[in-house]
Amino acid sequence: MKTLAQIRAANALKAANQPGMGLGQQGGDALSGFPMLIKSDGLLAALAFAVERKSNGQRKQPGAFLIASAIAKHLASDGLRIVAAEDADALVDELARASDASQLRRATAEALAFLSYLKRFVA
């Protein structure tokens, strides 16, 4: 059995190796501000920002979308199973429609803990 720290670190290492992870618009850094976005506006608002699309169907914030996808995979991973959704779009839907306040609080706390690892591995 693994500890939460081991699960977070393993998932963050895997996510950190994705090309473009955390890149913001015009070469900026989307990852460093994502935890504050969650803290100030909530997990659902941060995820809504990340999954937003342009009129042509492309993601407005591809780096933020990768972060949200990594969060979804982490929350659905073995040892956690906070949610069933394994991608960002499904995570928004599950947390908005099918979860209660307790599950949303748990997902938010775990997402922030995961992001602290991801930020360090991507830097």
Coordinates of N, CA, C and O in Angstrom, one line a residue:
M1 N 0.9 -1.2 0.0 CA 0.0 0.0 0.0 C 0.9 1.2 0.0 O 1.9 1.3 0.7
K2 N 0.5 2.2 -0.8 CA 1.3 3.4 -1.0 C 0.7 4.5 -0.1 O -0.5 4.6 0.1
T3 N 1.6 5.5 0.3 CA 1.1 6.6 1.0 C 0.5 7.6 0.0 O 0.8 7.6 -1.2
L4 N -0.3 8.6 0.5 CA -0.8 9.7 -0.3 C 0.4 10.4 -1.0 O 0.3 10.8 -2.2
A5 N 1.5 10.7 -0.3 CA 2.6 11.4 -0.8 C 3.2 10.6 -2.0 O 3.6 11.2 -3.0
Q6 N 3.3 9.3 -1.9 CA 3.8 8.5 -3.0 C 2.9 8.5 -4.2 O 3.4 8.6 -5.3
I7 N 1.6 8.5 -4.0 CA 0.7 8.5 -5.1 C 0.7 9.9 -5.8 O 0.8 9.9 -7.0
R8 N 0.7 10.9 -5.0 CA 0.8 12.3 -5.5 C 2.1 12.4 -6.4 O 2.1 13.0 -7.5
A9 N 3.2 12.0 -5.8 CA 4.5 12.2 -6.5 C 4.6 11.4 -7.8 O 5.0 11.9 -8.8
A10 N 4.1 10.1 -7.7 CA 4.1 9.3 -8.9 C 3.3 9.9 -10.0 O 3.7 9.9 -11.2
N11 N 2.1 10.3 -9.7 CA 1.2 10.9 -10.7 C 1.7 12.2 -11.2 O 1.6 12.5 -12.4
A12 N 2.3 13.0 -10.3 CA 2.9 14.3 -10.7 C 4.1 14.1 -11.7 O 4.3 14.8 -12.6
L13 N 4.9 13.1 -11.4 CA 6.1 12.8 -12.2 C 5.6 12.4 -13.6 O 6.2 12.8 -14.6
K14 N 4.6 11.6 -13.7 CA 4.0 11.1 -14.9 C 3.5 12.3 -15.7 O 3.7 12.5 -16.9
A15 N 2.8 13.2 -15.1 CA 2.2 14.3 -15.7 C 3.2 15.3 -16.1 O 3.1 16.0 -17.2
A16 N 4.3 15.5 -15.4 CA 5.3 16.5 -15.7 C 6.0 16.1 -17.0 O 6.6 17.0 -17.6
N17 N 6.0 14.9 -17.4 CA 6.7 14.5 -18.6 C 5.9 14.7 -19.9 O 6.4 14.5 -21.0
Q18 N 4.7 15.2 -19.7 CA 3.8 15.5 -20.9 C 4.4 16.8 -21.6 O 4.6 17.8 -20.9
P19 N 4.5 16.8 -22.9 CA 5.0 18.0 -23.6 C 4.0 19.1 -23.4 O 2.8 18.9 -23.6
G20 N 4.4 20.3 -23.1 CA 3.6 21.4 -23.0 C 2.9 21.6 -21.6 O 2.1 22.5 -21.4
M21 N 3.2 20.7 -20.7 CA 2.6 20.8 -19.4 C 2.8 22.1 -18.7 O 4.0 22.5 -18.5
G22 N 1.8 22.8 -18.4 CA 1.8 24.1 -17.6 C 2.2 25.3 -18.4 O 2.3 26.4 -17.9
L23 N 2.4 25.2 -19.7 CA 2.7 26.3 -20.5 C 1.5 27.2 -20.7 O 0.4 26.8 -21.0
G24 N 1.7 28.5 -20.5 CA 0.7 29.5 -20.6 C 0.7 30.1 -22.0 O 1.5 29.7 -22.9
Q25 N -0.2 31.1 -22.2 CA -0.2 31.8 -23.5 C 1.1 32.6 -23.7 O 1.7 33.1 -22.7
Q26 N 1.5 32.7 -24.9 CA 2.7 33.4 -25.3 C 3.9 33.0 -24.5 O 4.7 33.9 -24.1
G27 N 4.1 31.7 -24.2 CA 5.2 31.2 -23.5 C 5.2 31.4 -22.0 O 6.2 31.2 -21.4
G28 N 4.1 31.8 -21.5 CA 4.0 32.1 -20.0 C 3.9 30.8 -19.2 O 4.1 29.7 -19.8
D29 N 3.6 30.9 -18.0 CA 3.6 29.8 -17.1 C 2.2 29.7 -16.5 O 1.8 30.5 -15.6
A30 N 1.4 28.7 -16.9 CA 0.0 28.5 -16.4 C 0.0 27.7 -15.1 O -0.9 27.9 -14.3
L31 N 1.1 27.0 -14.8 CA 1.1 26.1 -13.7 C 1.3 26.9 -12.4 O 0.6 26.5 -11.4
S32 N 2.1 27.9 -12.4 CA 2.4 28.6 -11.1 C 1.1 29.3 -10.5 O 1.0 29.4 -9.3
G33 N 0.2 29.8 -11.4 CA -1.0 30.5 -11.0 C -2.2 29.6 -10.8 O -3.2 30.1 -10.2
F34 N -2.1 28.3 -11.2 CA -3.3 27.5 -11.1 C -3.8 27.2 -9.7 O -5.0 27.3 -9.4
P35 N -2.9 26.9 -8.7 CA -3.3 26.7 -7.4 C -4.0 28.0 -6.8 O -5.0 27.8 -6.1
M36 N -3.5 29.1 -7.1 CA -4.2 30.3 -6.6 C -5.5 30.5 -7.2 O -6.5 31.0 -6.6
L37 N -5.7 30.2 -8.5 CA -7.0 30.2 -9.2 C -8.0 29.3 -8.4 O -9.1 29.7 -8.2
I38 N -7.5 28.1 -8.0 CA -8.4 27.2 -7.3 C -8.7 27.8 -5.9 O -9.9 27.8 -5.5
K39 N -7.8 28.4 -5.2 CA -8.0 28.9 -3.9 C -8.9 30.1 -3.9 O -9.8 30.3 -3.0
S40 N -8.8 31.0 -5.0 CA -9.6 32.2 -5.0 C -11.0 32.0 -5.6 O -11.9 32.6 -5.1
D41 N -11.1 31.1 -6.6 CA -12.4 31.0 -7.3 C -13.0 29.6 -7.1 O -14.2 29.4 -7.4
G42 N -12.2 28.6 -6.6 CA -12.8 27.3 -6.4 C -12.3 26.4 -7.6 O -12.0 26.8 -8.7
L43 N -12.4 25.1 -7.3 CA -11.9 24.1 -8.3 C -12.8 24.1 -9.5 O -12.3 24.0 -10.6
L44 N -14.1 24.2 -9.4 CA -14.9 24.1 -10.6 C -14.7 25.3 -11.5 O -14.6 25.2 -12.7
A45 N -14.5 26.5 -10.9 CA -14.2 27.7 -11.8 C -12.8 27.5 -12.5 O -12.7 27.9 -13.6
A46 N -11.8 27.0 -11.8 CA -10.5 26.8 -12.4 C -10.6 25.7 -13.5 O -10.0 25.9 -14.6
L47 N -11.4 24.7 -13.3 CA -11.6 23.7 -14.3 C -12.3 24.2 -15.5 O -12.0 23.9 -16.7
A48 N -13.3 25.1 -15.2 CA -14.1 25.7 -16.3 C -13.2 26.6 -17.2 O -13.3 26.6 -18.4
F49 N -12.3 27.3 -16.5 CA -11.3 28.1 -17.3 C -10.4 27.2 -18.1 O -10.1 27.5 -19.3
A50 N -10.0 26.1 -17.6 CA -9.1 25.2 -18.3 C -9.7 24.5 -19.5 O -9.1 24.2 -20.5
V51 N -11.0 24.2 -19.4 CA -11.7 23.4 -20.5 C -12.3 24.3 -21.6 O -12.8 23.9 -22.6
E52 N -12.3 25.6 -21.3 CA -12.9 26.6 -22.2 C -12.3 26.5 -23.7 O -11.1 26.3 -23.8
R53 N -13.2 26.6 -24.6 CA -12.8 26.5 -26.0 C -13.1 27.8 -26.8 O -13.9 28.6 -26.4
K54 N -12.3 28.0 -27.8 CA -12.5 29.1 -28.8 C -13.6 28.8 -29.7 O -14.1 27.6 -29.7
S55 N -14.0 29.7 -30.5 CA -15.1 29.5 -31.5 C -14.8 28.4 -32.5 O -15.7 27.8 -33.0
N56 N -13.5 28.2 -32.8 CA -13.1 27.2 -33.7 C -12.9 25.8 -33.1 O -12.5 24.9 -33.8
G57 N -13.2 25.7 -31.8 CA -13.2 24.4 -31.1 C -11.9 24.1 -30.4 O -11.8 23.2 -29.7
Q58 N -10.8 24.9 -30.6 CA -9.6 24.7 -30.0 C -9.6 25.2 -28.5 O -10.4 26.1 -28.2
R59 N -8.8 24.7 -27.7 CA -8.7 25.1 -26.3 C -8.2 26.5 -26.2 O -7.2 26.9 -26.9
K60 N -8.8 27.4 -25.4 CA -8.2 28.7 -25.2 C -6.9 28.7 -24.4 O -6.0 29.5 -24.6
Q61 N -6.8 27.8 -23.5 CA -5.7 27.6 -22.6 C -5.2 26.2 -22.6 O -5.4 25.4 -21.7
P62 N -4.4 25.8 -23.6 CA -4.0 24.4 -23.7 C -3.1 24.0 -22.5 O -3.2 22.8 -22.1
G63 N -2.3 24.8 -22.0 CA -1.5 24.5 -20.8 C -2.3 24.2 -19.6 O -2.1 23.3 -18.8
A64 N -3.3 25.1 -19.4 CA -4.3 24.9 -18.3 C -5.1 23.6 -18.5 O -5.4 22.9 -17.5
F65 N -5.4 23.3 -19.7 CA -6.2 22.1 -20.0 C -5.3 20.8 -19.6 O -5.9 19.9 -19.0
L66 N -4.0 20.9 -19.9 CA -3.2 19.7 -19.5 C -3.1 19.6 -18.0 O -3.1 18.5 -17.5
I67 N -3.1 20.7 -17.3 CA -3.1 20.7 -15.8 C -4.4 20.1 -15.3 O -4.3 19.2 -14.4
A68 N -5.5 20.5 -15.9 CA -6.8 20.0 -15.4 C -6.9 18.5 -15.7 O -7.5 17.8 -14.9
S69 N -6.4 18.1 -16.9 CA -6.4 16.7 -17.2 C -5.5 15.9 -16.2 O -5.9 14.8 -15.9
A70 N -4.4 16.4 -15.9 CA -3.5 15.7 -14.9 C -4.2 15.6 -13.5 O -4.1 14.6 -12.9
I71 N -5.0 16.7 -13.1 CA -5.7 16.6 -11.9 C -6.8 15.6 -12.0 O -7.0 14.8 -11.0
A72 N -7.5 15.5 -13.1 CA -8.5 14.5 -13.2 C -8.0 13.1 -13.1 O -8.5 12.2 -12.4
K73 N -6.9 12.8 -13.8 CA -6.2 11.5 -13.8 C -5.8 11.2 -12.3 O -5.9 10.0 -11.9
H74 N -5.3 12.2 -11.7 CA -4.8 11.9 -10.3 C -6.0 11.6 -9.4 O -5.9 10.7 -8.6
L75 N -7.1 12.4 -9.5 CA -8.2 12.2 -8.6 C -8.9 10.8 -8.8 O -9.5 10.3 -7.9
A76 N -8.7 10.3 -10.0 CA -9.3 9.0 -10.4 C -8.4 7.8 -10.2 O -8.8 6.7 -10.4
S77 N -7.1 8.1 -9.8 CA -6.1 7.1 -9.7 C -6.3 6.1 -8.6 O -7.1 6.3 -7.6
D78 N -5.7 4.9 -8.8 CA -5.8 3.9 -7.7 C -5.2 4.5 -6.4 O -4.2 5.2 -6.4
G79 N -5.8 4.1 -5.3 CA -5.4 4.6 -4.0 C -6.2 5.9 -3.6 O -6.2 6.2 -2.5
L80 N -6.8 6.6 -4.6 CA -7.6 7.7 -4.3 C -9.1 7.5 -4.6 O -9.9 7.5 -3.8
R81 N -9.4 7.4 -5.9 CA -10.7 7.2 -6.4 C -11.7 8.2 -5.8 O -12.8 7.8 -5.4
I82 N -11.3 9.5 -5.8 CA -12.2 10.5 -5.3 C -13.3 10.7 -6.4 O -14.5 11.0 -6.0
V83 N -13.0 10.6 -7.6 CA -13.9 10.7 -8.7 C -13.7 9.5 -9.7 O -12.7 8.9 -9.7
A84 N -14.7 9.4 -10.6 CA -14.6 8.3 -11.6 C -14.0 8.9 -12.9 O -13.4 8.2 -13.7
A85 N -14.2 10.2 -13.1 CA -13.8 10.9 -14.4 C -12.3 10.9 -14.5 O -11.6 11.2 -13.6
E86 N -11.8 10.5 -15.7 CA -10.4 10.5 -15.9 C -9.9 11.5 -16.9 O -8.8 11.5 -17.3
D87 N -10.8 12.5 -17.3 CA -10.3 13.6 -18.2 C -11.0 14.9 -17.7 O -12.0 14.8 -16.9
A88 N -10.5 16.0 -18.1 CA -10.9 17.3 -17.6 C -12.4 17.6 -17.8 O -13.1 18.1 -16.9
D89 N -12.8 17.3 -19.0 CA -14.2 17.6 -19.4 C -15.2 16.8 -18.5 O -16.2 17.3 -18.0
A90 N -14.9 15.5 -18.4 CA -15.7 14.6 -17.6 C -15.6 15.0 -16.1 O -16.6 14.9 -15.3
L91 N -14.5 15.5 -15.6 CA -14.3 15.9 -14.2 C -15.2 17.1 -13.9 O -15.9 17.1 -12.9
V92 N -15.2 18.1 -14.8 CA -16.1 19.2 -14.6 C -17.6 18.7 -14.5 O -18.3 19.1 -13.6
D93 N -18.0 17.9 -15.4 CA -19.3 17.4 -15.4 C -19.7 16.6 -14.1 O -20.7 16.8 -13.5
E94 N -18.8 15.7 -13.7 CA -19.0 14.9 -12.5 C -19.1 15.8 -11.2 O -20.0 15.6 -10.4
L95 N -18.1 16.7 -11.1 CA -18.1 17.6 -9.9 C -19.3 18.5 -9.9 O -19.8 18.8 -8.8
A96 N -19.8 19.0 -11.0 CA -20.9 19.9 -11.1 C -22.2 19.3 -10.9 O -23.1 19.8 -10.3
R97 N -22.4 18.1 -11.5 CA -23.7 17.4 -11.5 C -23.9 16.3 -10.5 O -25.0 16.1 -10.0
A98 N -22.8 15.5 -10.4 CA -23.0 14.2 -9.6 C -22.4 14.2 -8.3 O -22.6 13.2 -7.6
S99 N -21.7 15.2 -7.9 CA -21.0 15.1 -6.6 C -21.7 16.0 -5.6 O -22.5 16.9 -5.9
D100 N -21.4 15.8 -4.3 CA -21.9 16.6 -3.2 C -20.8 17.6 -2.8 O -19.7 17.5 -3.2
A101 N -21.2 18.4 -1.8 CA -20.2 19.4 -1.3 C -19.0 18.7 -0.7 O -17.8 19.2 -0.8
S102 N -19.2 17.6 0.0 CA -18.1 16.9 0.6 C -17.1 16.4 -0.4 O -15.9 16.5 -0.2
Q103 N -17.6 15.8 -1.5 CA -16.7 15.3 -2.5 C -16.0 16.4 -3.2 O -14.8 16.3 -3.5
L104 N -16.6 17.5 -3.4 CA -16.0 18.7 -4.0 C -14.9 19.2 -3.1 O -13.8 19.6 -3.6
R105 N -15.1 19.3 -1.8 CA -14.1 19.8 -0.9 C -12.9 18.8 -0.9 O -11.7 19.3 -0.9
R106 N -13.1 17.5 -0.9 CA -12.1 16.6 -0.9 C -11.3 16.6 -2.2 O -10.0 16.6 -2.2
A107 N -12.0 16.8 -3.3 CA -11.3 16.9 -4.6 C -10.4 18.2 -4.7 O -9.3 18.2 -5.2
T108 N -11.0 19.2 -4.1 CA -10.2 20.5 -4.1 C -8.9 20.4 -3.3 O -7.9 20.8 -3.7
A109 N -9.1 19.8 -2.1 CA -7.9 19.7 -1.2 C -6.8 18.8 -1.9 O -5.6 19.1 -1.8
E110 N -7.3 17.7 -2.5 CA -6.3 16.8 -3.1 C -5.7 17.4 -4.3 O -4.5 17.2 -4.6
A111 N -6.5 18.1 -5.1 CA -5.9 18.8 -6.3 C -4.8 19.8 -5.9 O -3.8 19.8 -6.6
L112 N -5.0 20.5 -4.8 CA -4.0 21.5 -4.4 C -2.8 20.8 -3.9 O -1.6 21.2 -4.2
A113 N -2.9 19.7 -3.2 CA -1.8 18.9 -2.7 C -1.0 18.3 -3.9 O 0.2 18.3 -3.9
F114 N -1.7 17.8 -4.9 CA -1.1 17.3 -6.1 C -0.3 18.3 -6.9 O 0.8 18.1 -7.3
L115 N -0.9 19.5 -7.0 CA -0.3 20.6 -7.7 C 1.0 21.1 -7.1 O 1.9 21.5 -7.8
S116 N 1.1 20.9 -5.8 CA 2.4 21.3 -5.1 C 3.5 20.4 -5.6 O 4.6 20.9 -5.8
Y117 N 3.2 19.2 -5.9 CA 4.2 18.2 -6.4 C 4.5 18.6 -7.9 O 5.6 18.6 -8.3
L118 N 3.4 18.7 -8.6 CA 3.5 18.9 -10.1 C 4.3 20.2 -10.4 O 5.2 20.2 -11.3
K119 N 4.1 21.3 -9.6 CA 4.8 22.5 -9.8 C 6.3 22.3 -9.7 O 7.1 22.8 -10.4
R120 N 6.7 21.5 -8.7 CA 8.1 21.3 -8.4 C 8.8 20.4 -9.5 O 10.0 20.6 -9.8
F121 N 8.0 19.4 -10.0 CA 8.6 18.5 -11.0 C 8.7 19.2 -12.4 O 9.5 18.8 -13.2
V122 N 7.8 20.1 -12.7 CA 7.8 20.8 -14.0 C 8.9 21.9 -14.0 O 9.5 22.1 -15.0
A123 N 9.1 22.5 -12.9 CA 10.1 23.7 -12.8 C 11.5 23.3 -13.2 O 11.9 22.3 -13.2

